Amino acid sequence: MLVKILSVANVGLDTVPVDVEVDVASTGFPGFTIVGLPSKAVEEARERVKTAIVNSHFEFPARKITVNLAPADLPKDGAAYDLAIAVGILIASNQLETSAKIDLKRMFFYGELSLDGSLRPTKGILLLGLFAKNKKGSTIFVPQPSANEAGFISAVTVIPVISLSQLVDHLTDEKTITPLKYSSLEKFIDEDYIEYDLAEVAGQEQAKRALVIAAAGGHNLLMWGPPGTGKTMLARALPGILPPLTPDEALEVTRVYSISGLLTPGEALLRKRPFRSPHHGVSSAGLIGGGSNPLPGEVSLAHLGVLFLDEMPEFTRSVLESLRQPMEDGVIEIVRAAGHVKYPASFTLISAINPCPCGYLGHPKKECKCTDKQIAKYRHRISGPILDRIDLTVSVSAVEVEKLSLTNQNQANRLTSIQAKEQVVKARKIQSKRFAGLKIYTNSQMRNKEVKKYCMLTADSENLLKVAADKYNFSARSYYRLIKSSRTIADLESSEKILPVHMAEALQYRQII
Amino acid sequence: MTYRRRENWKRFPELKRLKDLSTPPKEIYYTGNWNPEIFKKCVAVVGSRRMSEYGRRVIEKIIPQLVLQKKTIISGFMYGIDQYTHQICVESGGKTIAVLGWGINVKLDGYDKKLANKIVESGGLIISEWEEQQAAHWTFPARNRIVAALSSEIIIVEAAMKSGSLITARIGNRLKRKIWAVPGPITSRTSAGTNLLIAQNKAQMWIDSFLTSEKITTGDPLLDLLSNEALTTNEIARKINIPVSEIGAQLSLLTISGQLTEREGKYYLNNAG
């Protein structure tokens, strides 16, 4: 007898329906074959399904079983077809008679089986839920440990399944499973708590200000200074001062994490802005995504959050260069034999570099042991095109401990993350009003056309910029970069025009390497 | 660049100072136009490879004065104080002699090459006692003895405790040359050697006329703060109660108007000179 069960395959962030056709032949030599470009993980479903059926006190038919995963030309990967195959075999071998209420044409089965017949956490549940939402009146059967991922999708019945035998009881209407309760997306969004507070970093008043500007205008930031001065702590504080994720943004981020299997079982929605800090040994596939069946890389996992590259010159040059496309377009396209996928990758880049290879150039106490040539070579490792995409540079100098009196700080420069966030949110509101309908959200995304249109300089500021351009030998690019960051500074002060003070402050964050 | 050998250098009166050495060089090779005049009033200005902003400013201050007195500046052509000395000397229109710590025929590149060309073009000389010798640990102290011997006065700008410049000073003392050391803050590593020379009476302290000049107050808290010491933005922010955004803006404006200089993150007042 032939049965058709519905399931899905996730290709990148796209979801494709897959028909799991199971045939248990009445004649022929016993065997179990899976066709339809299965990967090793899918092939091994034979052993998992066979054992799980037996351990759920059913009989595994000693007949010729053929499973076809259609469309046959799409490569299938992962263990998520286990559940569909098992259900198909049980129905096709007449061990499971579905009750009249069950309409298999509107039901998707998705999940990995354990040998004892229970279901294991499976990645990509959110994507399945979003796909089923478009097919009216669908029901999805998913492993109970990961079911929460689909909890806020309306118009889909989500059945959290603990084990195969429980599912059979449900399908025969012997003992139904209560569907997952729908809760609205807004409910999941609460005030995200701040993990690293700016106030925890001692000193570095200027760098904190630079972080606020970076957060407000979505600018990429380069921090420059010897080790142990708080660069990493500052970078970690950035997600806490960015505006909270909107429900749509949260969903977008969660999709990437769902397909990567990085959601903790039971977790429904990512509420924090991601912070990714890949080690400098990362390969370019690790950074931008890849693999024969391409998975998202660090740039996509940092989507709408922060990508922190510590010791930036230590990254391989080709790896750094691969950042160019995502930094420009906010998406990354990966082409592999298995296909062509697109992942979102719109992040704020924070990079940290030491002043020299040993790290102690200009340190008040420690001696630097590098030669001038080594220093020049070290700084040249970051290419111009990458530096061109970094609007702000700030020096994070070594702090002499005796100069830091934590209790006695000046009022004017004490900044907590909560205050910083308020400033950022205010400045972002001004920007979203300005760019309404333009597909631009922050000042950093302005192209030259928009810079000319929206960045009104007063005559004084323009003059200042000209004098500065002459003194520091600006290129046309750095000229526009400065205007963009001064626009953000003006937004932070709620000033419609860019005044000389804003321009002068922006000059503090010009590129020095 | 083409170089030559000074055949039988002991015959030349302008090089007779080299005979003061217990181990005079065997040969002298040179690049440039040999002009005996430039050996007459030689001052060596030497110092650390790791030049601090202070050392840079000292050079910018004293070299033009020496050039004005028609002195020839001798130094060791190493990066840091030495090369900056050559550079400022050439830029101020003076003559300079670079004594290499390696053979004359060793190829130079990048900045080294540019500087060497400038020295020769400005009528200075590049000299070495070797033809093909590669730089090694022992070649630099050997070079220092020639620097010390050729000059009548030696000014040490910045030197750490184990600096090669202290070797130049020691040899200079033995040869009865006048030794000057520029004092530095006792917190600075690159001034520890020069301060020690002064403390041990092995060098005279180089001070300048600005000791007598009055401290200028402007009424601007930022400028007043910087008239005492050079500070980073963060340090300023900690000292005065103004938001760092405003401090940054002011610093930019003062830098562009020429009242301040920024180097390696620190701001210096420009009126000291």
Coordinates of C-alpha atoms in Angstrom, one line a residue, chain A:
Chain A
M1 CA 0.0 0.0 0.0
L2 CA 1.2 3.5 -0.8
V3 CA 1.0 6.5 1.6
K4 CA 1.9 10.1 1.1
I5 CA 3.0 12.1 4.1
L6 CA 3.9 15.8 4.0
S7 CA 7.1 17.2 5.3
V8 CA 9.5 20.1 4.4
A9 CA 13.1 20.7 3.5
N10 CA 14.8 23.9 4.5
V11 CA 17.1 25.3 1.8
G12 CA 18.8 28.2 3.4
L13 CA 16.0 30.2 4.9
D14 CA 13.5 29.0 2.2
T15 CA 11.2 26.2 3.0
V16 CA 10.3 23.7 0.3
P17 CA 7.5 21.1 0.7
V18 CA 8.6 17.5 0.5
D19 CA 6.3 14.6 -0.1
V20 CA 7.4 11.5 1.8
E21 CA 6.0 8.6 -0.2
V22 CA 6.1 5.3 1.6
D23 CA 5.3 2.1 -0.2
V24 CA 5.1 -1.3 1.7
A25 CA 4.9 -3.8 -1.1
S26 CA 2.9 -7.0 -0.7
T27 CA 5.4 -9.1 -2.7
G28 CA 9.1 -9.0 -3.1
F29 CA 12.2 -9.6 -1.0
P30 CA 12.3 -7.8 2.4
G31 CA 14.3 -4.6 2.3
F32 CA 14.2 -0.9 3.1
T33 CA 15.4 1.8 0.6
I34 CA 15.2 5.6 0.8
V35 CA 15.5 7.4 -2.5
G36 CA 15.4 11.1 -3.4
L37 CA 19.0 12.3 -2.9
P38 CA 19.2 11.5 0.8
S39 CA 22.3 12.5 2.7
K40 CA 24.1 10.2 5.1
A41 CA 21.9 11.5 8.0
V42 CA 18.7 10.7 5.9
E43 CA 20.0 7.3 4.9
E44 CA 20.5 6.4 8.5
A45 CA 16.9 7.1 9.2
R46 CA 16.4 3.4 8.2
E47 CA 18.0 2.2 11.4
R48 CA 16.5 4.8 13.6
V49 CA 13.0 4.3 12.3
K50 CA 13.2 0.6 12.3
T51 CA 14.4 0.5 16.0
A52 CA 12.0 3.2 17.1
I53 CA 9.0 1.3 15.6
V54 CA 10.0 -1.9 17.3
N55 CA 10.6 -0.2 20.6
S56 CA 7.2 1.5 20.4
H57 CA 5.7 -2.0 20.4
F58 CA 4.8 -2.1 16.8
E59 CA 5.9 -4.5 14.2
F60 CA 8.4 -3.6 11.6
P61 CA 7.1 -5.2 8.4
A62 CA 9.4 -7.8 6.9
R63 CA 8.5 -6.7 3.4
K64 CA 9.9 -4.5 0.7
I65 CA 9.7 -0.9 1.8
T66 CA 10.5 2.0 -0.5
V67 CA 10.6 5.6 0.6
N68 CA 10.7 8.4 -1.9
L69 CA 11.4 11.9 -0.8
A70 CA 9.9 14.1 -3.6
P71 CA 11.0 16.3 -5.4
A72 CA 13.7 13.7 -6.2
D73 CA 16.3 16.2 -7.5
L74 CA 16.5 18.3 -4.3
P75 CA 19.2 17.1 -1.9
K76 CA 17.8 16.2 1.5
D77 CA 19.7 16.5 4.7
G78 CA 19.1 16.1 8.4
A79 CA 17.2 13.7 10.5
A80 CA 13.9 15.6 10.4
Y81 CA 12.2 13.1 8.0
D82 CA 12.3 10.3 10.6
L83 CA 8.9 11.1 11.9
A84 CA 7.2 11.3 8.5
I85 CA 8.8 8.0 7.4
A86 CA 7.8 6.2 10.6
V87 CA 4.2 7.4 10.3
G88 CA 4.2 6.4 6.7
I89 CA 5.4 2.9 7.4
L90 CA 2.8 2.4 10.2
I91 CA 0.0 3.5 7.9
A92 CA 1.2 1.6 4.9
S93 CA 1.6 -1.6 6.8
N94 CA -2.0 -1.2 8.2
Q95 CA -0.8 -0.9 11.8
L96 CA -2.2 2.5 12.1
E97 CA -5.7 3.5 11.0
T98 CA -6.2 7.2 11.2
S99 CA -9.5 8.4 12.5
A100 CA -11.9 10.2 10.3
K101 CA -10.9 13.6 11.7
I102 CA -7.4 13.3 10.4
D103 CA -6.6 14.8 7.0
L104 CA -3.1 13.9 6.1
K105 CA -3.1 16.4 3.2
R106 CA -3.0 19.2 5.7
M107 CA -0.6 17.8 8.1
F108 CA 3.2 18.2 8.2
F109 CA 5.4 15.7 10.1
Y110 CA 8.8 16.9 11.1
G111 CA 11.2 15.6 13.7
E112 CA 14.1 13.3 14.6
L113 CA 13.4 10.0 16.3
S114 CA 15.3 8.5 19.1
L115 CA 15.8 4.7 19.2
D116 CA 13.3 4.4 22.1
G117 CA 10.6 6.0 20.0
S118 CA 10.7 9.4 21.6
L119 CA 11.3 12.6 19.6
R120 CA 14.5 14.6 19.9
P121 CA 14.9 18.4 19.5
T122 CA 15.1 19.3 15.8
K123 CA 16.3 22.4 14.1
G124 CA 14.2 24.5 11.8
I125 CA 10.8 24.2 13.5
L126 CA 10.2 27.9 13.2
L127 CA 10.7 27.8 9.4
L128 CA 8.3 24.9 9.2
G129 CA 5.7 26.8 11.2
L130 CA 6.1 29.9 9.0
F131 CA 5.7 27.8 5.9
A132 CA 2.6 26.0 7.2
K133 CA 1.0 29.4 8.0
N134 CA 0.6 30.0 4.3
K135 CA -1.3 26.7 3.8
K136 CA -4.7 27.3 5.4
G137 CA -5.8 25.1 8.3
S138 CA -2.5 23.2 8.6
T139 CA -1.4 21.1 11.5
I140 CA 2.2 20.5 12.2
F141 CA 3.5 17.6 14.3
V142 CA 6.8 18.5 15.8
P143 CA 9.1 17.3 18.7
Q144 CA 7.8 18.6 22.0
P145 CA 11.2 19.9 23.2
S146 CA 11.5 22.3 20.2
A147 CA 7.8 23.0 19.7
N148 CA 7.9 26.4 21.4
E149 CA 9.7 27.8 18.4
A150 CA 6.3 27.7 16.6
G151 CA 4.3 28.9 19.5
F152 CA 3.6 32.4 18.3
I153 CA 2.6 31.5 14.7
S154 CA -1.1 32.1 14.3
A155 CA -3.4 30.0 12.0
V156 CA -1.3 26.9 12.5
T157 CA -2.1 24.1 14.9
V158 CA 1.1 23.0 16.6
I159 CA 1.0 19.5 18.1
P160 CA 4.0 18.9 20.4
V161 CA 4.8 15.2 20.2
I162 CA 6.7 13.4 22.9
S163 CA 6.9 9.9 21.4
L164 CA 5.8 7.8 18.4
S165 CA 3.3 5.8 20.4
Q166 CA 1.7 9.0 21.8
L167 CA 1.4 10.3 18.2
V168 CA -0.3 7.0 17.1
D169 CA -2.8 7.4 20.0
H170 CA -3.5 10.9 18.7
L171 CA -3.9 9.9 15.1
T172 CA -6.3 7.0 16.0
D173 CA -8.2 9.5 18.2
E174 CA -7.6 7.2 21.2
K175 CA -6.0 10.0 23.3
T176 CA -5.5 13.3 21.7
I177 CA -2.6 15.6 22.3
T178 CA -3.4 19.2 23.4
P179 CA -2.1 21.6 20.8
L180 CA 0.4 24.2 21.8
K181 CA -1.2 27.4 23.1
Y182 CA -0.8 30.3 20.8
S183 CA 0.7 33.4 22.3
S184 CA 1.2 36.6 20.4
L185 CA 4.6 37.7 19.4
E186 CA 4.4 40.9 21.4
K187 CA 4.1 38.9 24.5
F188 CA 7.6 37.4 24.0
I189 CA 9.1 40.8 23.7
D190 CA 9.9 42.2 27.1
E191 CA 12.4 44.8 28.2
D192 CA 15.6 43.1 27.5
Y193 CA 17.9 43.2 30.4
I194 CA 21.4 44.5 30.0
E195 CA 24.1 42.0 30.2
Y196 CA 27.2 44.3 30.2
D197 CA 26.6 47.8 31.5
L198 CA 28.8 50.6 30.1
A199 CA 29.2 51.8 33.7
E200 CA 31.2 48.7 34.4
V201 CA 34.1 49.8 32.2
A202 CA 36.5 52.1 34.0
G203 CA 37.4 55.3 32.3
Q204 CA 37.3 55.3 28.4
E205 CA 34.8 58.1 28.3
Q206 CA 35.6 58.8 24.7
A207 CA 35.1 55.2 23.6
K208 CA 31.8 55.1 25.4
R209 CA 30.7 58.1 23.5
A210 CA 31.8 56.5 20.3
L211 CA 29.7 53.5 21.1
V212 CA 26.7 55.6 21.6
I213 CA 27.3 57.3 18.2
A214 CA 27.8 53.9 16.6
A215 CA 24.6 52.5 18.1
A216 CA 22.6 55.6 17.2
G217 CA 23.7 55.7 13.5
G218 CA 24.4 52.0 12.9
H219 CA 28.0 52.9 12.2
N220 CA 30.8 50.4 12.2
L221 CA 33.5 51.1 14.8
L222 CA 37.2 50.4 15.1
M223 CA 38.7 50.5 18.5
W224 CA 42.4 50.9 18.7
G225 CA 44.5 50.4 21.8
P226 CA 46.7 48.1 23.9
P227 CA 45.4 44.9 25.5
G228 CA 43.5 45.0 28.7
T229 CA 42.0 48.4 28.3
G230 CA 38.4 47.3 28.0
K231 CA 37.9 46.9 24.2
T232 CA 36.1 43.6 24.6
M233 CA 34.0 44.8 27.5
L234 CA 33.0 47.9 25.5
A235 CA 32.1 45.8 22.5
R236 CA 30.0 43.5 24.6
A237 CA 28.1 46.5 26.0
L238 CA 26.9 47.5 22.6
P239 CA 24.0 45.1 22.2
G240 CA 22.7 46.5 25.5
I241 CA 22.5 50.1 24.2
L242 CA 21.0 49.2 20.8
P243 CA 17.2 49.7 20.6
P244 CA 15.2 46.5 21.6
L245 CA 14.4 44.2 18.8
T246 CA 11.0 44.7 17.2
P247 CA 8.8 41.6 16.9
D248 CA 9.6 41.4 13.2
E249 CA 13.3 41.7 13.8
A250 CA 13.2 39.1 16.5
L251 CA 11.5 36.7 14.2
E252 CA 14.1 37.4 11.5
V253 CA 17.0 36.7 13.9
T254 CA 15.2 33.6 15.3
R255 CA 14.8 32.1 11.9
V256 CA 18.6 32.2 11.4
Y257 CA 19.2 30.6 14.8
S258 CA 16.4 28.0 14.2
I259 CA 18.0 26.8 10.9
S260 CA 21.4 26.7 12.6
G261 CA 20.0 24.6 15.5
L262 CA 21.4 27.2 17.9
L263 CA 18.2 27.8 19.8
T264 CA 18.1 26.2 23.3
P265 CA 15.4 23.5 23.3
G266 CA 12.3 25.2 24.7
E267 CA 13.3 28.6 23.7
A268 CA 10.7 30.4 21.5
L269 CA 12.2 33.6 20.4
L270 CA 15.5 35.4 20.6
R271 CA 14.9 38.6 22.5
K272 CA 18.4 39.9 22.8
R273 CA 20.4 41.4 20.0
P274 CA 23.0 38.8 19.0
F275 CA 26.6 39.4 19.8
R276 CA 29.0 37.2 17.9
S277 CA 32.7 37.2 18.5
P278 CA 34.4 34.7 16.2
H279 CA 38.0 33.8 17.0
H280 CA 40.6 35.1 14.6
G281 CA 41.3 31.5 13.4
V282 CA 37.8 31.4 11.7
S283 CA 37.7 30.2 8.1
S284 CA 35.8 32.2 5.5
A285 CA 33.1 29.5 5.4
G286 CA 32.7 29.9 9.2
L287 CA 32.5 33.6 8.9
I288 CA 30.2 34.1 6.0
G289 CA 28.5 30.7 5.9
G290 CA 29.1 27.6 3.9
G291 CA 29.4 23.8 3.9
S292 CA 28.1 21.5 1.1
N293 CA 24.7 22.3 2.4
P294 CA 25.3 25.9 3.2
L295 CA 24.6 26.9 6.8
P296 CA 24.6 30.5 8.1
G297 CA 28.0 31.8 9.2
E298 CA 28.9 34.3 11.9
V299 CA 27.8 37.3 9.8
S300 CA 24.3 35.9 9.6
L301 CA 24.2 34.9 13.3
A302 CA 25.1 38.5 14.1
H303 CA 22.2 39.7 11.9
L304 CA 20.7 42.8 13.5
G305 CA 23.2 42.6 16.2
V306 CA 26.9 43.0 16.7
L307 CA 29.8 41.2 15.0
F308 CA 33.0 41.8 17.1
L309 CA 36.3 41.0 15.5
D310 CA 39.0 41.1 18.2
E311 CA 42.6 41.4 17.0
M312 CA 41.3 42.2 13.5
P313 CA 44.8 42.1 11.8
E314 CA 45.2 38.5 13.0
F315 CA 42.3 37.3 10.7
T316 CA 43.4 35.9 7.4
R317 CA 43.2 38.5 4.7
S318 CA 40.9 36.5 2.5
V319 CA 38.5 36.0 5.4
L320 CA 38.4 39.7 6.1
E321 CA 37.8 40.4 2.4
S322 CA 34.8 38.1 2.4
L323 CA 33.1 40.6 4.7
R324 CA 32.9 43.1 1.9
Q325 CA 29.7 41.9 0.3
P326 CA 27.7 41.5 3.6
M327 CA 28.9 44.9 4.9
E328 CA 27.7 46.5 1.7
D329 CA 24.4 44.7 1.0
G330 CA 23.3 43.4 4.4
V331 CA 22.9 39.9 2.8
I332 CA 25.2 37.2 1.9
E333 CA 24.8 34.8 -1.0
I334 CA 26.5 31.5 -0.8
V335 CA 26.8 29.3 -3.9
R336 CA 27.6 25.6 -3.4
A337 CA 27.1 22.4 -5.4
A338 CA 23.9 21.8 -3.4
G339 CA 22.5 25.1 -4.4
H340 CA 22.4 28.8 -4.0
V341 CA 21.2 30.3 -0.7
K342 CA 20.8 33.8 0.7
Y343 CA 21.1 34.7 4.4
P344 CA 20.5 38.0 6.0
A345 CA 23.7 39.6 7.3
S346 CA 23.1 43.1 8.4
F347 CA 25.2 43.8 11.4
T348 CA 27.2 46.4 13.2
L349 CA 30.9 45.6 13.0
I350 CA 33.1 46.4 16.0
S351 CA 36.7 45.7 15.4
A352 CA 39.5 45.9 17.8
I353 CA 43.1 46.2 16.9
N354 CA 46.3 46.6 18.9
P355 CA 48.6 49.4 18.1
C356 CA 51.4 47.0 17.2
P357 CA 52.0 43.2 17.1
C358 CA 53.1 43.0 20.8
G359 CA 50.3 45.4 21.8
Y360 CA 52.2 47.8 24.0
L361 CA 53.1 50.7 21.7
G362 CA 52.4 53.9 23.6
H363 CA 51.6 52.0 26.8
P364 CA 52.7 54.2 29.8
K365 CA 54.3 51.3 31.6
K366 CA 55.2 48.4 29.4
E367 CA 57.8 48.4 26.7
C368 CA 57.0 47.8 23.1
K369 CA 59.4 45.4 21.4
C370 CA 58.3 45.8 17.8
T371 CA 60.3 47.5 15.0
D372 CA 58.8 50.2 12.9
K373 CA 58.6 47.8 10.0
Q374 CA 56.7 45.2 11.9
I375 CA 54.2 47.9 13.0
A376 CA 53.7 49.1 9.5
K377 CA 53.2 45.6 8.3
Y378 CA 50.7 44.8 11.0
R379 CA 48.6 47.8 10.2
H380 CA 48.6 47.1 6.5
R381 CA 46.9 43.8 7.0
I382 CA 43.5 45.5 7.0
S383 CA 42.7 46.4 3.5
G384 CA 41.4 49.8 2.4
P385 CA 38.0 48.5 1.2
I386 CA 37.3 47.2 4.7
L387 CA 38.5 50.4 6.4
D388 CA 36.3 52.4 4.0
R389 CA 33.3 50.8 5.5
I390 CA 34.2 51.8 9.1
D391 CA 32.9 55.2 9.9
L392 CA 34.3 55.7 13.4
T393 CA 37.7 55.1 14.9
V394 CA 38.4 55.6 18.5
S395 CA 41.6 55.1 20.5
V396 CA 41.1 53.1 23.7
S397 CA 44.2 54.1 25.6
A398 CA 45.7 52.3 28.5
V399 CA 44.4 53.4 31.8
E400 CA 46.8 53.9 34.6
V401 CA 45.1 52.3 37.5
E402 CA 46.0 55.0 40.0
K403 CA 44.3 57.6 37.8
L404 CA 41.0 55.8 38.0
S405 CA 39.1 56.8 41.0
L406 CA 35.9 54.8 40.5
T407 CA 34.0 56.7 43.3
N408 CA 35.0 60.1 42.3
Q409 CA 34.1 60.3 38.7
N410 CA 32.9 63.6 37.2
Q411 CA 29.1 63.8 36.9
A412 CA 29.2 65.0 33.3
N413 CA 30.8 61.8 32.0
R414 CA 29.1 59.1 34.0
L415 CA 27.1 57.1 31.6
T416 CA 25.0 53.9 32.2
S417 CA 23.7 51.7 29.5
I418 CA 20.1 52.7 30.3
Q419 CA 20.9 56.4 29.7
A420 CA 22.9 55.5 26.6
K421 CA 20.0 53.5 25.2
E422 CA 17.6 56.4 25.7
Q423 CA 19.8 58.6 23.6
V424 CA 20.2 56.0 21.0
V425 CA 16.4 55.3 20.7
K426 CA 15.7 59.0 20.4
A427 CA 18.3 59.4 17.6
R428 CA 17.0 56.3 15.8
K429 CA 13.4 57.7 15.9
I430 CA 14.6 60.9 14.1
Q431 CA 16.3 58.7 11.5
S432 CA 13.4 56.5 10.8
K433 CA 11.2 59.5 10.3
R434 CA 13.8 61.0 7.9
F435 CA 14.3 57.8 5.8
A436 CA 10.6 56.8 5.8
G437 CA 9.9 54.7 2.7
L438 CA 13.5 54.7 1.6
K439 CA 14.6 51.2 2.7
I440 CA 17.3 52.9 4.7
Y441 CA 17.1 52.8 8.4
T442 CA 20.2 54.4 9.8
N443 CA 22.6 57.2 8.8
S444 CA 25.4 54.7 8.1
Q445 CA 23.3 53.3 5.2
M446 CA 23.1 56.6 3.4
R447 CA 24.6 56.7 -0.1
N448 CA 26.1 59.9 -1.4
K449 CA 22.8 60.9 -2.9
E450 CA 21.1 60.8 0.5
V451 CA 24.1 62.5 2.1
K452 CA 23.6 65.4 -0.2
K453 CA 19.9 65.5 0.4
Y454 CA 19.7 65.0 4.2
C455 CA 22.9 66.4 5.6
M456 CA 22.5 70.1 5.7
L457 CA 25.7 71.7 6.8
T458 CA 25.7 75.2 8.1
A459 CA 28.2 77.4 6.3
D460 CA 30.5 77.3 9.4
S461 CA 30.5 73.5 9.5
E462 CA 31.2 73.3 5.8
N463 CA 34.1 75.7 6.3
L464 CA 35.4 73.7 9.2
L465 CA 35.2 70.5 7.1
K466 CA 37.2 72.1 4.3
V467 CA 39.9 73.3 6.6
A468 CA 40.1 69.9 8.2
A469 CA 40.1 68.1 4.9
D470 CA 43.1 70.2 3.9
K471 CA 44.9 69.6 7.2
Y472 CA 44.4 65.8 7.3
N473 CA 44.4 65.1 3.6
F474 CA 40.9 63.5 3.4
S475 CA 39.9 61.4 0.5
A476 CA 36.5 61.8 -1.0
R477 CA 35.3 58.7 0.9
S478 CA 36.5 59.9 4.3
Y479 CA 34.8 63.2 3.6
Y480 CA 31.4 61.5 3.2
R481 CA 32.1 59.2 6.2
L482 CA 32.6 62.3 8.3
I483 CA 29.4 63.9 7.2
K484 CA 27.5 60.7 8.0
S485 CA 28.9 60.5 11.5
S486 CA 28.4 64.2 12.1
R487 CA 24.8 63.7 11.0
T488 CA 24.4 61.1 13.7
I489 CA 26.0 63.3 16.3
A490 CA 23.5 66.1 15.3
D491 CA 20.7 63.6 15.6
L492 CA 21.8 62.7 19.1
E493 CA 21.5 66.4 20.0
S494 CA 18.2 66.6 18.1
S495 CA 19.6 69.2 15.8
E496 CA 18.2 69.4 12.4
K497 CA 21.3 71.1 11.0
I498 CA 24.8 69.9 11.4
L499 CA 26.5 72.6 13.4
P500 CA 30.3 73.1 13.7
V501 CA 30.3 71.5 17.1
H502 CA 28.9 68.3 15.6
M503 CA 31.4 68.4 12.8
A504 CA 34.2 69.0 15.2
E505 CA 33.3 66.1 17.4
A506 CA 33.0 63.8 14.3
L507 CA 36.6 64.8 13.5
Q508 CA 37.6 63.1 16.7
Y509 CA 36.6 59.8 15.3
R510 CA 38.3 60.1 11.9
Q511 CA 40.5 57.3 10.8
I512 CA 44.0 57.4 12.0
I513 CA 45.6 54.3 10.6

